[in-house]
PDB file of C-alpha atoms in Angstrom:
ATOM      1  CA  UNK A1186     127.611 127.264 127.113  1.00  0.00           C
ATOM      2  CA  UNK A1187     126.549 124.972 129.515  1.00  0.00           C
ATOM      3  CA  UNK A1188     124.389 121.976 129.271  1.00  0.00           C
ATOM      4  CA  UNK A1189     120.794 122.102 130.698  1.00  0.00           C
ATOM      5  CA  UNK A1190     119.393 119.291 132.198  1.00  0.00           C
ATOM      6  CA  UNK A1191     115.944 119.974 133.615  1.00  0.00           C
ATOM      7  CA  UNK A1192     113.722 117.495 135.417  1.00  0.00           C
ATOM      8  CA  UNK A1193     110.241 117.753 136.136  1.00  0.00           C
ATOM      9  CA  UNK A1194     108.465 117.077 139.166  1.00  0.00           C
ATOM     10  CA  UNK A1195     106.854 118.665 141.868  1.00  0.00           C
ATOM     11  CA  UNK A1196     108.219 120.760 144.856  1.00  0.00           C
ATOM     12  CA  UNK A1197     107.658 119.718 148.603  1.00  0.00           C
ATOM     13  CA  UNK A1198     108.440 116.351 150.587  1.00  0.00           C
ATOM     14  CA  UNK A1199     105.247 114.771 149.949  1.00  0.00           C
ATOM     15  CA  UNK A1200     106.214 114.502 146.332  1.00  0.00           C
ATOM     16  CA  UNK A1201     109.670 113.809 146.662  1.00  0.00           C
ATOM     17  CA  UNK A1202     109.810 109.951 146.168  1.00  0.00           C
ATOM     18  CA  UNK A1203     106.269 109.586 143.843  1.00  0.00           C
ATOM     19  CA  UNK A1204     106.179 108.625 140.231  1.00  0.00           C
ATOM     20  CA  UNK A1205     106.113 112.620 138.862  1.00  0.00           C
ATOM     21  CA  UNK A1206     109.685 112.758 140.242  1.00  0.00           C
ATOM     22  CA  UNK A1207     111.065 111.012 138.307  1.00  0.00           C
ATOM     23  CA  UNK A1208     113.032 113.729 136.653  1.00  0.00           C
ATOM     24  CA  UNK A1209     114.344 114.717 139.549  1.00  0.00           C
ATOM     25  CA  UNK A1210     115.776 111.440 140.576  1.00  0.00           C
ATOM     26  CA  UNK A1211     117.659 111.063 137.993  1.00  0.00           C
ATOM     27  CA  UNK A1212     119.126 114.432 138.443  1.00  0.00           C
ATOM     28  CA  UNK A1213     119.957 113.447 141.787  1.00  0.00           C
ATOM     29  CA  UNK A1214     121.971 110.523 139.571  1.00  0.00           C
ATOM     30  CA  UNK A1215     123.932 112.815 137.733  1.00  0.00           C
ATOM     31  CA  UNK A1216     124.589 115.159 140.659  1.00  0.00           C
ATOM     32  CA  UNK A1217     126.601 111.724 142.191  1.00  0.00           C
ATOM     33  CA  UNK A1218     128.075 111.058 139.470  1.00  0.00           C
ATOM     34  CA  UNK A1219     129.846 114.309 138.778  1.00  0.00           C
ATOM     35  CA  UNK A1220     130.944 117.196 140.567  1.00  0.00           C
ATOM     36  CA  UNK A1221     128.392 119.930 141.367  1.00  0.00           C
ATOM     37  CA  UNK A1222     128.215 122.627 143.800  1.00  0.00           C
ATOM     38  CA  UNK A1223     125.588 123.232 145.801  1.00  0.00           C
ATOM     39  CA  UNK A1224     121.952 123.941 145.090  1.00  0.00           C
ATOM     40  CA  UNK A1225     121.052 127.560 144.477  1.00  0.00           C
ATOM     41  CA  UNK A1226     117.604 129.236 143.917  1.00  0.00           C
ATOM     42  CA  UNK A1227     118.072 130.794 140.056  1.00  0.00           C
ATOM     43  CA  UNK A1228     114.397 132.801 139.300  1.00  0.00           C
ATOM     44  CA  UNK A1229     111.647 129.997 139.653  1.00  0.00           C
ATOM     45  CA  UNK A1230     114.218 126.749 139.946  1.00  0.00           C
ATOM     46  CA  UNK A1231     116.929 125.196 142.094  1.00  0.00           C
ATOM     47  CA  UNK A1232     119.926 124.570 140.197  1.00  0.00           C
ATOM     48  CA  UNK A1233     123.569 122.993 140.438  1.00  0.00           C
ATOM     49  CA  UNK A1234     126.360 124.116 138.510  1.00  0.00           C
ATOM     50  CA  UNK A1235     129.227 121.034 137.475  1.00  0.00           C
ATOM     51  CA  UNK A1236     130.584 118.673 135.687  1.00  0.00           C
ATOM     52  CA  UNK A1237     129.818 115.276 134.191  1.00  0.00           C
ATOM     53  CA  UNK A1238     131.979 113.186 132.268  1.00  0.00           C
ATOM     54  CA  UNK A1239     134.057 116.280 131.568  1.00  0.00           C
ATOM     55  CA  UNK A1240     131.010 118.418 130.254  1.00  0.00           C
ATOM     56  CA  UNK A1241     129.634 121.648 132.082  1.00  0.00           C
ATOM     57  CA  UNK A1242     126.300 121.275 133.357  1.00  0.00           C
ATOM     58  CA  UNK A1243     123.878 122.606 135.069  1.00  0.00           C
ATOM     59  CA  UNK A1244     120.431 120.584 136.505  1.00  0.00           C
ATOM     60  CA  UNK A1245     117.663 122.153 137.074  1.00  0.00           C
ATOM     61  CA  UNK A1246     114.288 121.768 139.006  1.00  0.00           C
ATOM     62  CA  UNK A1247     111.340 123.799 138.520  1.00  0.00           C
ATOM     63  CA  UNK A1248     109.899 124.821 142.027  1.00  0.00           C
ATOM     64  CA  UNK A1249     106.725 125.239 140.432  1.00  0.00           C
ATOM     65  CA  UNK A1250     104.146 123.029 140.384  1.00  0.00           C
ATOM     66  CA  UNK A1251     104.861 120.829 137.054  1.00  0.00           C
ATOM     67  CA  UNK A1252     101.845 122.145 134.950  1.00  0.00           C
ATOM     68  CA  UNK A1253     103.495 125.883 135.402  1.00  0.00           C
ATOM     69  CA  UNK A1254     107.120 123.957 134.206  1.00  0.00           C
ATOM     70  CA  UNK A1255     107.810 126.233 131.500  1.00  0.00           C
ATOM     71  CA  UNK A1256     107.620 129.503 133.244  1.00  0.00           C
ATOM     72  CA  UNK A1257     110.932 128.240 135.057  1.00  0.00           C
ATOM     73  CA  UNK A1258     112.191 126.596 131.831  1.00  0.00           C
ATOM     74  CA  UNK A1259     111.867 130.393 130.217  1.00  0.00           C
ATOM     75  CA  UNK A1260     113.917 131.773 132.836  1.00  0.00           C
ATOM     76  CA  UNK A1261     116.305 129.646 133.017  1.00  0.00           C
ATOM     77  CA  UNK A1262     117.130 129.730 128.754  1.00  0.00           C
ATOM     78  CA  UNK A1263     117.211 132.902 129.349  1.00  0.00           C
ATOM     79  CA  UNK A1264     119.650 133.414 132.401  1.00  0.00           C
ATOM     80  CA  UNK A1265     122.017 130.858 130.660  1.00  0.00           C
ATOM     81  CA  UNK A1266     121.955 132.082 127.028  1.00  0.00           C
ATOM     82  CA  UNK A1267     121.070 128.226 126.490  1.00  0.00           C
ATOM     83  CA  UNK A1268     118.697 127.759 123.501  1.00  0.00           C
ATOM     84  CA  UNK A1269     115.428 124.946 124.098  1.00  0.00           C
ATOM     85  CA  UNK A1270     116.727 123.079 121.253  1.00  0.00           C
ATOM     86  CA  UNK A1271     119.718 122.429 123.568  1.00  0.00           C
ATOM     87  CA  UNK A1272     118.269 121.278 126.565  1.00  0.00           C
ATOM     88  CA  UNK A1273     117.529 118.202 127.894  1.00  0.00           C
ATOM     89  CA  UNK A1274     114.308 117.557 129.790  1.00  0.00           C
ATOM     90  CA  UNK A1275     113.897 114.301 131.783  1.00  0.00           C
ATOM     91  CA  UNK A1276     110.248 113.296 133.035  1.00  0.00           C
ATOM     92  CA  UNK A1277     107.673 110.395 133.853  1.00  0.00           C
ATOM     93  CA  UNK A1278     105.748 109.108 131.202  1.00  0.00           C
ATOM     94  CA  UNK A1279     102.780 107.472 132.012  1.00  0.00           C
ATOM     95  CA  UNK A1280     101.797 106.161 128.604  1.00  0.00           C
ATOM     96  CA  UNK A1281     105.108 103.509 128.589  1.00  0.00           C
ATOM     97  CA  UNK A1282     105.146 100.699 131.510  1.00  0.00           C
ATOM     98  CA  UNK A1283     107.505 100.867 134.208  1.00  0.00           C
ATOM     99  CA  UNK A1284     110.929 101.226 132.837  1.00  0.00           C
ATOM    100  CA  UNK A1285     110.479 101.871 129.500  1.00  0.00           C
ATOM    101  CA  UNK A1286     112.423 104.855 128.148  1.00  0.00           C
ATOM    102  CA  UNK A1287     112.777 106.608 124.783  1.00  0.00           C
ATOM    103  CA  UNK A1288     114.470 109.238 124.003  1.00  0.00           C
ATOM    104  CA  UNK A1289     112.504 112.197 121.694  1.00  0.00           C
ATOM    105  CA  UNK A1290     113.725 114.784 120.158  1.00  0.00           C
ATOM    106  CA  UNK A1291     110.653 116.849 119.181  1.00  0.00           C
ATOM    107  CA  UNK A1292     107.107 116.131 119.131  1.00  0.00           C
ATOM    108  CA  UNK A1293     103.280 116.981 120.857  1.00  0.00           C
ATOM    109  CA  UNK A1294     103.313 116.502 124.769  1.00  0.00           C
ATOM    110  CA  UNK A1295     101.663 113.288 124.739  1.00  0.00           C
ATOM    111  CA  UNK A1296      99.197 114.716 127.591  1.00  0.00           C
ATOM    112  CA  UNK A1297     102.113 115.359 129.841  1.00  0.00           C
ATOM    113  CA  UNK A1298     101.229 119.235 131.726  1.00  0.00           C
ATOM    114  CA  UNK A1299     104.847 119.959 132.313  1.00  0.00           C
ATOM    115  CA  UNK A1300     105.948 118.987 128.561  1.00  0.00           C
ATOM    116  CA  UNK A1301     103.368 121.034 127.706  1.00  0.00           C
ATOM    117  CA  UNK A1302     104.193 124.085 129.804  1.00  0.00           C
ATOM    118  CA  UNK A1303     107.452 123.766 128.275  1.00  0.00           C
ATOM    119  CA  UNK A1304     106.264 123.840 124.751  1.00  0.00           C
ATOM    120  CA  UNK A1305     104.258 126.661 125.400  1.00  0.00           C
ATOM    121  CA  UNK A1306     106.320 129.047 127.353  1.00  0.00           C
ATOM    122  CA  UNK A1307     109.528 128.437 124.948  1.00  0.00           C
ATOM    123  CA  UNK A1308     107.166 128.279 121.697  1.00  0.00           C
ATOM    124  CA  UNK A1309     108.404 125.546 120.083  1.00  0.00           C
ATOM    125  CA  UNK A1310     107.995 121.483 120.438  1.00  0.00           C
ATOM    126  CA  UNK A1311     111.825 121.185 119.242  1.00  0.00           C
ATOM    127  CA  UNK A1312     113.999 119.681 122.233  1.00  0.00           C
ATOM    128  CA  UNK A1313     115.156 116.283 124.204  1.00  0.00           C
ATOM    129  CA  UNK A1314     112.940 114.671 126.461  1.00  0.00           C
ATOM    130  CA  UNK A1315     114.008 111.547 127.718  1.00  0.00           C
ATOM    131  CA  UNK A1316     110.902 109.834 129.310  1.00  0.00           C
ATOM    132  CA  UNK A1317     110.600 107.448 131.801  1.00  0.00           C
ATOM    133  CA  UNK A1318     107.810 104.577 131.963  1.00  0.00           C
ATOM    134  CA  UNK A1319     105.798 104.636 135.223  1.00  0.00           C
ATOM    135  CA  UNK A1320     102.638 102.994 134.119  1.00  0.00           C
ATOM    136  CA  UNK A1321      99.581 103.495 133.985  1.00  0.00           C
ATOM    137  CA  UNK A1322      96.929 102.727 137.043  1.00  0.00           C
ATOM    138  CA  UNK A1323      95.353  99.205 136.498  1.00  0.00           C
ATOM    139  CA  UNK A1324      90.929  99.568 136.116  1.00  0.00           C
ATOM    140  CA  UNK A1325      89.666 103.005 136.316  1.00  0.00           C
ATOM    141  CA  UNK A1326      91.987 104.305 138.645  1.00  0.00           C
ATOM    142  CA  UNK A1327      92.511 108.078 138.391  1.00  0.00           C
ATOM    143  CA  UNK A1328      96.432 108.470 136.488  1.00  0.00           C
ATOM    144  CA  UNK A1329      96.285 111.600 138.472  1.00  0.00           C
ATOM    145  CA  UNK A1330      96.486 109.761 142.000  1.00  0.00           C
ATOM    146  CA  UNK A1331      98.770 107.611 139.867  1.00  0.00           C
ATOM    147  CA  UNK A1332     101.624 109.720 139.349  1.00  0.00           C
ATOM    148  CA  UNK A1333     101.362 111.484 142.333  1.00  0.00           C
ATOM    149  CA  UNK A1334     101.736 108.467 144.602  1.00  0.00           C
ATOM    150  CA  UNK A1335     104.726 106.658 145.443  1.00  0.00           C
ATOM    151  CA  UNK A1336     106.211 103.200 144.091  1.00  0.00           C
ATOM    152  CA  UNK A1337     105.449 100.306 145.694  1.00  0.00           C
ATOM    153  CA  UNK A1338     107.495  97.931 146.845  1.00  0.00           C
ATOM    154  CA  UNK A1339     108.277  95.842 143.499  1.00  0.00           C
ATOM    155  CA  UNK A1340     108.608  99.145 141.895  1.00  0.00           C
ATOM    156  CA  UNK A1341     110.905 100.178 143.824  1.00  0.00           C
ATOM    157  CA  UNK A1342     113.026  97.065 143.753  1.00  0.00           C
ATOM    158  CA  UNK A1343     113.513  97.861 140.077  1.00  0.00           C
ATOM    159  CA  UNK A1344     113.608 101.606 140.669  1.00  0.00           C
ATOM    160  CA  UNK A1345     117.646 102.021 140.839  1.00  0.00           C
ATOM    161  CA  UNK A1346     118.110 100.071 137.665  1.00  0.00           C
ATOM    162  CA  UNK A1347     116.015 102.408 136.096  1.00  0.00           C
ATOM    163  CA  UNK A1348     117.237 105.787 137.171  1.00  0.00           C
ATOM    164  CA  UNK A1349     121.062 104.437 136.340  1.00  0.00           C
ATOM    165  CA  UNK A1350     119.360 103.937 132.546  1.00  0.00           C
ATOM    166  CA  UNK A1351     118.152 107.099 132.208  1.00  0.00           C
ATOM    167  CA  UNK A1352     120.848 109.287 133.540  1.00  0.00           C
ATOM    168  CA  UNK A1353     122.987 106.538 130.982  1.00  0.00           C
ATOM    169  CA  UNK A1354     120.877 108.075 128.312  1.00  0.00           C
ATOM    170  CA  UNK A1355     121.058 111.894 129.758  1.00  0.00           C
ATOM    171  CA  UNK A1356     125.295 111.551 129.516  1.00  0.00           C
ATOM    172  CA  UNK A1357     125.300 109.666 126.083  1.00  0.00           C
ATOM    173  CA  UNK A1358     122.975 112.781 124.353  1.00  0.00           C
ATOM    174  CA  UNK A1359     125.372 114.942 126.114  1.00  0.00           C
ATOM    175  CA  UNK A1360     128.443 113.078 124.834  1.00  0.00           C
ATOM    176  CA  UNK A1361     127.156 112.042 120.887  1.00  0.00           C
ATOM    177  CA  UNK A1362     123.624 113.863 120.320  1.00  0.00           C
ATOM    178  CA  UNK A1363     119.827 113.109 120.354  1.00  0.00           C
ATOM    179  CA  UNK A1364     120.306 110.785 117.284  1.00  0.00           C
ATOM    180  CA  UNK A1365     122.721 107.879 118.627  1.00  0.00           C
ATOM    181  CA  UNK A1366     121.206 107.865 122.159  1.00  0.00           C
ATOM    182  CA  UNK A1367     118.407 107.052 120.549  1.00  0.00           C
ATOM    183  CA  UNK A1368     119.463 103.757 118.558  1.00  0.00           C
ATOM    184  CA  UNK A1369     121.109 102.949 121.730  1.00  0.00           C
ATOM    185  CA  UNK A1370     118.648 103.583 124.500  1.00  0.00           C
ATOM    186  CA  UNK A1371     115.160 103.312 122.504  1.00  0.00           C
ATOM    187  CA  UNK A1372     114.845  99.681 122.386  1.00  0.00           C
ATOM    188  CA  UNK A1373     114.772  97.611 125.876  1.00  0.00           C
ATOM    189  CA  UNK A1374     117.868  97.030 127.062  1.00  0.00           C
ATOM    190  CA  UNK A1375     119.231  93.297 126.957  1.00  0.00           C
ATOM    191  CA  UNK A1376     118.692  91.318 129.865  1.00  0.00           C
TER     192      UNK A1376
END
């Protein structure tokens, strides 16, 4: 059985390098590091079948919209015989500042559509998320325009750094389970 790595974000260009990608950044980590083949369409996702650090894998990205996540999560449980306690779902989290990540095992969505979608197309709240701080707008800007717009320039500066953390964390809950990633990655790292 392979492991399933989804990440959440939004299909189209226009999305490609904003804050709800996140997810799929990272996955586009792990893709270098290992050895995938190409991108296929499987139901409602894109997905590459590989390796990594001598595991089988297979990332996946929703081409839904993220609030409709979980009707491509569903399908793709399903196609791979892979239960949702077993997969790994990497997204933005706008409730942690830039950079923070954490590692959760089960839980409530925290507000975030695509968790949610997840949650309520595979019926349970029982699987990995590894979240990714992108802040929250500064005043009374809309967290909507937030997420869907691009880092800026500092942000982006740090943005490599972050994205090498987080698929870090994605290997090591491959490698040794939810539990140890998260007394190593759950606390900032050291400078």
């Amino acid at each position: 059985m392979p492991q399933l790595v989804i990440g959440l974000g939004n299909p189209g260009g226009e999305y490609a390098r904003t804050r709800h990608n996140v997810g799929w950044m990272v996955l586009d980590e792990l893709e270098r590091r290992g050895r995938f083949g190409r991108s296929h369409k499987q139901g409602l996702a894109r997905v590459r079948e590989g390796t990594l650090d001598g595991v089988d894998v297979v990332t996946a990205r929703p081409t839904t919209y993220m609030n409709s996540s979980g009707r491509a999560g569903n399908q793709l449980t399903d196609h791979y015989s892979v239960s949702p306690h077993d997969v790994i779902v990497v997204h933005d989290e706008a409730d942690f500042p830039l950079g923070k990540l954490q590692i959760k095992v089960s839980g409530r969505s925290a507000g975030h559509r695509g968790v949610q979608s997840l949650m309520d197309s595979w019926r349970t709240q029982d699987f990995v998320r590894v979240r990714i701080g992108v802040g929250r707008p500064e005043g009374s800007s809309d967290l909507v325009d937030h997420v869907l717009e691009t880092f800026d320039r500092d942000e982006r500066e740090r943005l490599p750094a972050i994205i090498g953390r987080a698929a870090d964390a994605v290997v090591a809950v491959m490698r040794e389970g939810a539990e140890p990633a998260m007394t190593q990655f759950n606390r900032p790292p050291m400078a």
